Coordinates of C-alpha atoms in Angstrom, one line a residue:
M586 CA 5.2 21.5 -3.2
K587 CA 6.0 20.3 -6.6
M588 CA 8.9 17.7 -6.4
K589 CA 10.9 15.8 -8.6
K590 CA 9.8 12.3 -9.5
F591 CA 11.5 9.4 -8.5
I592 CA 12.3 8.7 -12.2
F593 CA 13.3 5.3 -12.3
S594 CA 10.0 3.7 -11.2
I595 CA 7.7 6.2 -12.9
I596 CA 6.2 4.9 -16.0
T597 CA 5.4 8.1 -17.8
L598 CA 2.8 7.2 -20.3
T599 CA 1.5 10.6 -21.2
T600 CA 2.7 10.3 -24.6
V601 CA 0.4 7.4 -25.1
F602 CA -2.6 9.2 -24.4
V603 CA -1.7 12.9 -26.0
S604 CA -0.3 11.4 -29.2
C605 CA -1.1 8.1 -30.8
N606 CA 2.5 6.8 -30.1
T607 CA 2.2 3.6 -28.7
E608 CA 5.7 2.9 -26.5
L609 CA 6.0 3.9 -23.0
D610 CA 8.2 6.6 -22.5
I611 CA 9.8 7.2 -19.3
N612 CA 11.9 10.4 -20.6
S613 CA 8.4 12.4 -21.4
D614 CA 8.0 14.7 -18.4
P615 CA 4.5 15.5 -17.7
D616 CA 5.6 18.3 -15.3
L617 CA 6.7 20.0 -18.4
L618 CA 2.7 20.4 -19.3
N619 CA 1.0 23.6 -18.2
P620 CA -1.4 22.4 -15.4
D621 CA -4.1 24.9 -16.2
N622 CA -4.4 23.8 -19.9
A623 CA -3.3 20.5 -20.3
P624 CA -5.8 18.2 -21.2
L625 CA -7.0 16.0 -17.9
S626 CA -6.3 12.8 -19.9
A627 CA -2.6 13.8 -19.9
Q628 CA -2.3 14.4 -16.2
L629 CA -4.4 11.8 -14.9
P630 CA -1.8 9.3 -16.1
A631 CA 1.3 10.9 -14.9
G632 CA -0.6 11.1 -11.6
I633 CA -1.2 7.8 -11.4
T634 CA 2.0 6.2 -12.5
G635 CA 4.1 8.6 -9.6
I636 CA 1.5 6.8 -6.8
V637 CA 2.1 3.6 -8.3
G638 CA 6.0 3.9 -8.8
S639 CA 6.4 5.3 -5.1
E640 CA 4.0 2.8 -3.5
G641 CA 5.0 0.0 -5.9
A642 CA 8.5 0.5 -5.0
G643 CA 9.9 2.3 -2.0
M644 CA 6.9 1.4 -0.1
A645 CA 6.5 -2.2 -1.0
I646 CA 10.6 -2.1 0.3
F647 CA 9.9 -1.2 3.4
G648 CA 6.7 -2.9 3.9
G649 CA 8.1 -6.5 2.6
F650 CA 10.8 -6.2 5.3
W651 CA 8.7 -5.1 8.3
S652 CA 5.8 -7.6 7.4
Q653 CA 8.8 -10.1 7.3
Y654 CA 8.3 -11.5 3.9
W655 CA 11.9 -11.2 3.2
T656 CA 15.2 -10.1 5.0
Q657 CA 18.6 -8.6 3.7
S658 CA 20.7 -11.0 1.9
N659 CA 23.7 -12.0 4.0
V660 CA 26.1 -11.4 1.0
A661 CA 24.7 -7.5 0.4
N662 CA 24.1 -4.7 2.3
Q663 CA 21.8 -2.4 0.3
F664 CA 18.9 -2.6 2.6
K665 CA 20.5 -3.1 6.3
D666 CA 19.2 0.2 7.3
I667 CA 15.6 -1.2 6.7
D668 CA 16.1 -4.5 8.0
N669 CA 17.8 -3.5 11.4
Y670 CA 15.3 -0.4 12.1
S671 CA 17.9 2.6 11.4
A672 CA 16.7 3.9 8.7
S673 CA 17.1 7.7 9.2
T674 CA 15.7 11.4 7.9
S675 CA 18.1 11.0 5.4
D676 CA 17.4 8.0 4.0
Y677 CA 14.7 6.8 1.3
N678 CA 13.4 10.5 0.7
F679 CA 12.4 9.6 -3.1
I680 CA 9.3 7.9 -1.4
W681 CA 7.9 10.9 0.1
D682 CA 8.7 13.4 -2.8
G683 CA 7.5 10.7 -5.3
M684 CA 4.2 10.8 -3.7
Y685 CA 3.5 14.6 -3.3
D686 CA 4.6 15.1 -6.9
A687 CA 2.0 12.6 -7.7
L688 CA -0.4 14.1 -5.6
G689 CA 0.1 17.5 -7.3
D690 CA -1.0 16.0 -10.6
I691 CA -3.8 14.3 -9.3
R692 CA -5.0 17.2 -7.1
N693 CA -4.6 19.8 -9.9
V694 CA -7.0 17.3 -11.8
K695 CA -9.4 17.2 -8.8
R696 CA -9.3 20.8 -9.0
R697 CA -9.9 21.5 -12.5
A698 CA -12.6 18.6 -12.6
L699 CA -14.5 20.7 -10.1
A700 CA -14.3 23.5 -11.8
E701 CA -15.6 22.1 -15.0
G702 CA -18.2 20.1 -13.6
N703 CA -16.6 16.7 -14.7
W704 CA -17.7 14.8 -12.0
K705 CA -16.1 11.8 -13.7
Y706 CA -12.5 12.9 -13.4
Y707 CA -13.6 14.4 -10.0
L708 CA -14.5 11.0 -8.5
I709 CA -11.2 9.5 -10.0
A710 CA -9.0 11.9 -8.8
T711 CA -10.6 12.3 -5.0
T712 CA -10.2 8.3 -5.0
L713 CA -6.6 8.3 -6.2
E714 CA -5.9 11.3 -3.6
V715 CA -7.4 9.9 -0.5
Q716 CA -5.5 6.4 -1.3
A717 CA -2.0 8.1 -1.5
S718 CA -2.9 10.0 1.5
Q719 CA -4.0 7.1 3.6
V720 CA -0.5 5.2 2.8
L721 CA 1.3 8.5 3.6
T722 CA -0.4 9.3 6.9
D723 CA -0.5 5.7 8.1
M724 CA 3.2 5.3 7.2
Y725 CA 4.6 8.8 8.5
G726 CA 1.8 10.1 10.7
S727 CA 1.0 13.6 10.5
I728 CA 1.4 15.1 7.1
P729 CA 0.4 18.2 4.7
Y730 CA -3.3 17.4 3.4
K731 CA -5.4 20.3 3.8
E732 CA -2.6 22.8 2.1
A733 CA -0.4 20.1 0.3
N734 CA 0.4 20.9 -3.5
N735 CA -0.8 24.5 -3.5
K736 CA 1.6 26.2 -5.2
L737 CA 0.7 29.5 -3.4
I738 CA 1.5 28.0 0.1
L739 CA 5.5 26.8 -0.1
S740 CA 5.7 25.8 3.5
P741 CA 2.1 23.7 3.8
H742 CA 0.8 22.9 7.6
F743 CA 1.0 19.5 8.9
D744 CA -2.8 18.0 9.5
T745 CA -2.7 15.4 12.4
G746 CA -3.7 11.8 11.5
E747 CA -7.0 11.8 13.2
E748 CA -8.0 15.3 11.2
I749 CA -6.7 13.7 7.8
Y750 CA -9.0 10.7 8.5
G751 CA -11.8 12.8 8.9
Y752 CA -11.0 15.0 5.5
M753 CA -10.7 12.0 3.8
I754 CA -13.9 10.3 4.4
D755 CA -15.4 14.0 3.7
D756 CA -13.7 14.1 0.3
L757 CA -14.8 10.7 -0.4
N758 CA -18.5 11.3 0.4
D759 CA -18.4 14.7 -1.5
A760 CA -17.0 12.9 -4.7
L761 CA -19.6 9.9 -4.3
S762 CA -22.4 12.5 -4.1
K763 CA -21.9 13.8 -7.4
D764 CA -24.5 12.4 -10.4
L765 CA -22.0 11.0 -12.6
S766 CA -24.8 11.3 -15.4
Q767 CA -24.4 15.1 -15.4
S768 CA -20.6 15.0 -16.0
T769 CA -19.5 17.1 -18.4
G770 CA -16.1 17.4 -20.8
L771 CA -14.2 14.8 -21.4
V772 CA -14.8 11.4 -20.7
P773 CA -12.2 9.0 -19.0
G774 CA -10.7 6.1 -21.1
S775 CA -7.6 4.8 -21.7
D776 CA -5.5 7.5 -20.0
D777 CA -7.7 5.8 -17.0
L778 CA -4.7 2.9 -16.2
I779 CA -6.6 1.6 -13.0
F780 CA -10.1 0.7 -14.7
G781 CA -10.1 2.1 -18.4
G782 CA -12.9 4.7 -17.5
D783 CA -15.2 2.4 -15.8
M784 CA -16.7 4.6 -13.5
T785 CA -19.1 1.5 -11.7
N786 CA -15.7 0.3 -10.3
W787 CA -14.5 3.7 -9.2
T788 CA -17.2 4.2 -7.2
K789 CA -16.8 0.9 -5.9
F790 CA -13.2 1.6 -5.2
A791 CA -14.1 4.6 -3.3
N792 CA -16.7 2.8 -1.2
T793 CA -14.1 0.2 -0.6
L794 CA -11.4 2.8 0.7
K795 CA -14.1 4.5 3.0
L796 CA -14.5 0.9 4.7
K797 CA -10.6 0.4 4.7
I798 CA -10.4 3.9 6.7
Y799 CA -13.1 3.3 9.1
M800 CA -11.6 0.0 9.9
R801 CA -8.4 1.4 10.6
Q802 CA -10.0 3.5 13.4
T803 CA -11.9 0.6 15.4
N804 CA -9.3 0.3 18.0
S805 CA -8.6 4.0 18.1
S806 CA -9.9 7.2 19.8
R807 CA -12.7 7.6 17.0
A808 CA -13.8 4.1 17.2
A809 CA -17.2 5.2 17.9
I810 CA -17.2 7.2 14.5
A811 CA -15.8 4.2 12.5
D812 CA -18.4 1.8 14.2
A813 CA -21.1 4.3 12.9
G814 CA -19.7 4.9 9.5
I815 CA -19.3 0.8 9.0
Q816 CA -22.7 0.1 10.2
Q817 CA -24.2 2.9 8.0
L818 CA -22.2 1.1 4.9
I819 CA -23.8 -2.1 5.6
T820 CA -27.3 -0.7 6.1
D821 CA -27.0 1.0 2.6
G822 CA -26.0 -2.2 0.9
V823 CA -23.3 -0.1 -0.9
A824 CA -21.1 -2.1 -3.6
F825 CA -17.4 -2.8 -2.7
L826 CA -14.6 -3.9 -5.1
D827 CA -15.1 -7.5 -6.5
T828 CA -11.9 -6.6 -8.6
D829 CA -8.1 -5.2 -8.4
A830 CA -7.6 -1.6 -8.5
S831 CA -4.6 -2.3 -10.0
M832 CA -1.9 -0.9 -12.5
T833 CA -1.1 -3.8 -15.3
Q834 CA 0.6 -2.2 -17.9
F835 CA 4.1 -3.6 -17.6
V836 CA 6.4 -5.3 -19.6
D837 CA 10.0 -6.7 -19.3
E838 CA 11.8 -3.5 -20.8
I839 CA 13.9 -0.6 -18.9
N840 CA 11.5 1.7 -17.5
Q841 CA 8.7 -0.2 -18.3
S842 CA 8.6 -2.8 -15.5
N843 CA 6.9 -3.3 -12.2
P844 CA 8.5 -0.9 -9.8
L845 CA 9.8 -2.9 -7.3
Y846 CA 11.4 -5.3 -10.3
E847 CA 12.6 -1.9 -11.7
Y848 CA 14.3 -0.9 -8.4
V849 CA 15.7 -3.9 -6.9
V850 CA 16.7 -5.9 -10.3
R851 CA 17.3 -3.3 -12.8
R852 CA 18.5 0.0 -10.9
L853 CA 20.3 -1.9 -8.1
N854 CA 21.6 -4.7 -10.4
V855 CA 21.5 -7.2 -7.5
A856 CA 18.9 -9.6 -8.1
T857 CA 19.5 -11.3 -5.2
N858 CA 19.5 -8.8 -2.9
L859 CA 15.9 -9.7 -1.1
R860 CA 16.2 -13.2 0.2
M861 CA 13.1 -15.4 1.9
S862 CA 12.3 -14.8 5.6
K863 CA 12.1 -17.4 8.4
T864 CA 8.9 -15.7 9.1
L865 CA 6.7 -16.1 6.2
S866 CA 8.1 -18.9 5.0
S867 CA 7.8 -20.9 8.0
Y868 CA 4.2 -20.5 8.1
L869 CA 4.1 -21.5 4.4
I870 CA 6.1 -24.9 4.8
D871 CA 4.4 -25.6 8.4
N872 CA 1.3 -25.3 6.5
S873 CA 2.3 -27.2 3.1
D874 CA 1.3 -23.9 1.3
T875 CA 1.9 -24.2 -2.3
R876 CA 2.2 -20.1 -2.8
K877 CA 5.9 -20.6 -1.0
A878 CA 6.9 -21.9 -4.5
Q879 CA 5.2 -18.7 -6.3
Y880 CA 6.9 -16.4 -3.6
Y881 CA 10.6 -17.8 -3.4
L882 CA 13.0 -19.6 -5.3
A883 CA 14.7 -22.8 -3.7
G884 CA 16.7 -22.6 -0.8
N885 CA 16.7 -22.1 2.9
A886 CA 15.3 -19.4 5.0
L887 CA 17.4 -16.7 6.8
N888 CA 16.5 -15.4 10.2
Q889 CA 14.9 -12.1 9.9
G890 CA 17.7 -9.5 10.1
D891 CA 20.4 -11.9 10.2
F892 CA 22.5 -10.3 7.6
N893 CA 25.6 -11.3 9.4
S894 CA 24.9 -15.0 9.1
T895 CA 27.4 -17.1 7.0
A896 CA 24.6 -19.4 6.2
T897 CA 24.7 -20.3 2.5
N898 CA 22.0 -21.5 0.0
I899 CA 19.4 -18.7 1.1
A900 CA 16.7 -18.4 -1.1
V901 CA 15.8 -15.3 -3.0
V902 CA 12.5 -13.7 -3.3
K903 CA 10.6 -14.0 -7.0
L904 CA 9.9 -10.9 -8.5
S905 CA 8.5 -10.3 -12.0
A906 CA 8.8 -7.5 -14.6
T907 CA 4.9 -7.6 -15.2
T908 CA 3.6 -8.2 -12.0
P909 CA 0.9 -5.5 -11.5
V910 CA 0.9 -3.1 -8.6
L911 CA -2.2 -3.5 -6.7
L912 CA -3.8 -0.1 -5.2
L913 CA -6.4 -2.0 -3.5
S914 CA -6.5 -6.1 -4.4
K915 CA -9.9 -8.2 -4.6
E916 CA -8.6 -10.0 -1.7
E917 CA -8.2 -6.8 0.5
S918 CA -11.6 -5.8 -0.1
L919 CA -13.0 -9.1 0.7
F920 CA -11.0 -9.6 4.2
L921 CA -12.2 -6.0 4.9
Q922 CA -15.9 -7.3 4.2
A923 CA -15.6 -10.3 5.9
E924 CA -13.9 -8.5 8.9
A925 CA -17.0 -6.0 8.9
M926 CA -19.8 -8.8 8.8
E927 CA -18.0 -10.3 11.9
R928 CA -17.9 -7.1 13.8
Y929 CA -21.2 -5.5 12.7
N930 CA -23.2 -8.1 11.2
G931 CA -23.2 -10.8 13.7
G932 CA -20.7 -12.8 11.6
V933 CA -23.6 -13.4 8.6
G934 CA -21.6 -13.8 5.2
A935 CA -18.1 -13.6 7.0
K936 CA -17.1 -17.0 6.1
A937 CA -18.4 -17.1 2.4
L938 CA -16.3 -13.8 2.1
Y939 CA -12.8 -15.1 3.9
D940 CA -13.4 -18.0 1.7
A941 CA -13.6 -15.9 -1.3
A942 CA -10.8 -13.8 -0.4
V943 CA -8.4 -17.0 0.1
T944 CA -9.4 -18.6 -3.0
A945 CA -9.0 -15.2 -5.1
N946 CA -5.5 -15.3 -3.5
F947 CA -4.6 -18.7 -4.6
A948 CA -6.0 -18.3 -8.3
R949 CA -3.8 -15.5 -8.6
Y950 CA -0.9 -18.1 -9.2
S951 CA -3.6 -20.4 -10.5
L952 CA -3.6 -22.4 -7.4
S953 CA -6.5 -24.1 -5.7
A954 CA -7.5 -23.3 -2.2
S955 CA -10.1 -25.8 -1.7
S956 CA -8.5 -28.6 0.6
Y957 CA -6.6 -25.4 2.4
L958 CA -10.4 -24.0 3.2
T959 CA -11.8 -27.3 4.5
G960 CA -8.3 -27.8 6.4
V961 CA -5.3 -25.7 7.7
Y962 CA -6.7 -22.6 6.8
S963 CA -10.9 -23.3 7.6
Y964 CA -13.1 -20.6 8.9
P965 CA -13.2 -20.9 12.8
V966 CA -16.8 -20.5 12.5
A967 CA -17.5 -21.6 16.0
G968 CA -14.4 -19.7 17.4
T969 CA -14.2 -16.5 19.2
F970 CA -14.1 -13.0 17.4
D971 CA -10.6 -13.0 18.1
Q972 CA -9.9 -16.3 16.5
K973 CA -11.9 -15.1 13.2
L974 CA -10.1 -12.0 13.5
E975 CA -6.5 -13.8 13.6
A976 CA -7.3 -16.0 10.9
I977 CA -8.8 -12.9 8.2
I978 CA -5.7 -10.8 9.1
T979 CA -3.0 -13.6 8.7
Q980 CA -4.2 -14.7 5.6
K981 CA -4.6 -10.7 4.6
W982 CA -0.8 -10.9 5.4
V983 CA 0.1 -14.0 3.1
A984 CA -2.1 -12.4 0.4
S985 CA -0.2 -9.1 0.5
F986 CA 3.0 -10.6 -0.9
P987 CA 5.2 -9.0 -2.5
G988 CA 4.1 -5.3 -3.1
N989 CA 1.4 -4.6 -0.3
G990 CA 3.5 -5.3 2.5
F991 CA 2.7 -2.1 4.0
E992 CA -0.7 -2.8 4.4
A993 CA 0.0 -6.0 6.1
F994 CA 2.3 -4.1 8.3
F995 CA -0.1 -1.7 9.1
E996 CA -2.7 -4.1 9.9
T997 CA -0.4 -6.0 12.3
N998 CA 0.1 -2.5 14.0
R999 CA -3.8 -2.3 14.5
T1000 CA -5.2 -5.9 15.2
G1001 CA -1.3 -7.3 16.6
Y1002 CA -1.7 -10.2 13.8
P1003 CA 0.2 -12.0 12.9
R1004 CA 1.4 -12.5 16.8
T1005 CA 4.5 -11.3 17.9
S1006 CA 7.3 -13.8 18.8
A1007 CA 8.5 -14.0 22.5
V1008 CA 11.9 -15.9 21.4
P1009 CA 14.3 -15.3 18.8
Q1010 CA 13.8 -17.0 15.7
T1011 CA 17.2 -19.5 16.7
D1012 CA 15.1 -20.6 19.6
A1013 CA 13.7 -24.3 19.3
G1014 CA 10.4 -22.5 20.7
Y1015 CA 9.9 -20.4 17.8
V1016 CA 6.2 -20.8 16.5
S1017 CA 6.0 -20.4 12.5
G1018 CA 4.9 -17.5 11.2
Q1019 CA 5.0 -15.1 14.3
L1020 CA 6.7 -11.7 13.7
A1021 CA 10.3 -11.8 15.3
Y1022 CA 12.7 -9.0 16.6
A1023 CA 15.5 -8.2 13.7
A1024 CA 18.4 -10.4 14.5
N1025 CA 20.4 -6.9 14.4
G1026 CA 18.0 -4.7 15.4
V1027 CA 19.0 -1.4 16.9
T1028 CA 16.0 -0.2 18.8
G1029 CA 16.3 -2.3 21.9
G1030 CA 13.4 -4.7 21.2
L1031 CA 10.8 -2.1 19.9
F1032 CA 9.4 -2.7 16.5
P1033 CA 9.4 0.0 14.0
K1034 CA 5.9 1.5 13.2
R1035 CA 6.8 4.3 10.8
I1036 CA 9.1 5.9 8.6
V1037 CA 10.4 9.1 10.1
Y1038 CA 10.3 12.5 7.7
P1039 CA 12.5 13.0 5.2
L1040 CA 15.1 15.8 5.2
T1041 CA 14.1 17.0 1.8
E1042 CA 10.8 18.3 3.7
R1043 CA 12.6 19.4 6.8
N1044 CA 15.0 21.4 4.7
A1045 CA 11.7 23.0 2.3
N1046 CA 9.2 23.2 4.6
T1047 CA 9.3 25.5 7.8
N1048 CA 6.4 24.1 9.0
A1049 CA 7.9 20.6 9.2
L1050 CA 7.4 18.8 12.6
T1051 CA 9.9 17.6 15.1
L1052 CA 11.3 14.4 14.0
V1053 CA 9.3 11.5 15.7
P1054 CA 11.2 8.2 16.6
I1055 CA 10.6 5.2 14.7
T1056 CA 9.1 3.1 17.1
T1057 CA 6.4 5.5 17.9
P1058 CA 3.1 4.1 17.0
I1059 CA 0.8 6.0 14.7
W1060 CA -2.3 7.4 16.2
W1061 CA -4.8 4.7 15.3
E1062 CA -2.5 1.7 16.9

């Protein structure tokens, strides 16, 4: 399943590590390397940048629309099909293609690291494989996993989401069981674009992914498995991420920028396509949240999906060429831990974790959260579990702006937070921050729950599944 990279968003850093060249060169194609003898240090960055490019551009665009951070400009039309829920099998194939192309590099690193007993690269590759696969299966449903990226299998089998969730935990457990002190061969360093070879952080990343995977199943048919898994993590006292798992090496140059910026601003050459949605902005305004000025330029809000509006002075989303791509942020880790403490540890430590998560997100923009944590965003210690969960997930939603809206989208589908508005945003009874059905939606009032399978896969894979409607929930919802 080797596929062409979505080249505009892939920052190919291979030449930096294979040679002493210090320039980022998008024209150096790592797919030309022989996968059987190329250094692991050359293949790893190719896989990382592929995942970062696909998640940081295409997935981020879908996530931002469906988490209602932004809406389609009423003076442009690039993303109407996402905003009105009509994106079809012929649209945005580059997301699937780019992710599986990147996974081809990552799985080759994993295969070779296993054969060589290089447990450091094995843990890194397994963690990246699981992170990318989690995003894919949560967005598409059933996907190729066990047979994916095998050059001997041209039409890989689609595993169900339930199966994949079990496989991901098994794979993480396997990688975490290896003795890193006995790792042989190359030692990861600057080729590791996420942690620079810090294996303590990779272990924490893997543990945090386990927590996320278990947490996403808490309302599903596998809830008992999730409960036992999370309780075991708490009992074992494993360490979770206390820093970002991110790629930060972006500069304000063509083909070297943050993928979302590269796509929206450079490739489309329409920097004003994404406009401030009333959904998130109304929540920030009503709470006098200083993050609003970090998210949007000055101007008015546009009702979600109201791209036929004649309104003027609609605020533009602020994007930066140097914004890191977060595979899993410090805030997300802390919010996950806060929820785990509430669900499985009698709430002990939940408030402190919640406060730390909100503080970390404000600090990302050099802002203080202190007055909010004693005011409008104070943790409802005396409240019900649902009130506490709503506080956690709502702040996770706000903190996932701009590039991790797909995770906020998944969490809304899992928990129901932020709440869904019973009225359109034009109604005087609209409550700020509630998700509203798109003004020009074409799905009869039903919200999107997934991206439909791409035409490229349906044409190439005889085992491709029948198309599932965009409004069909993912299995764990």
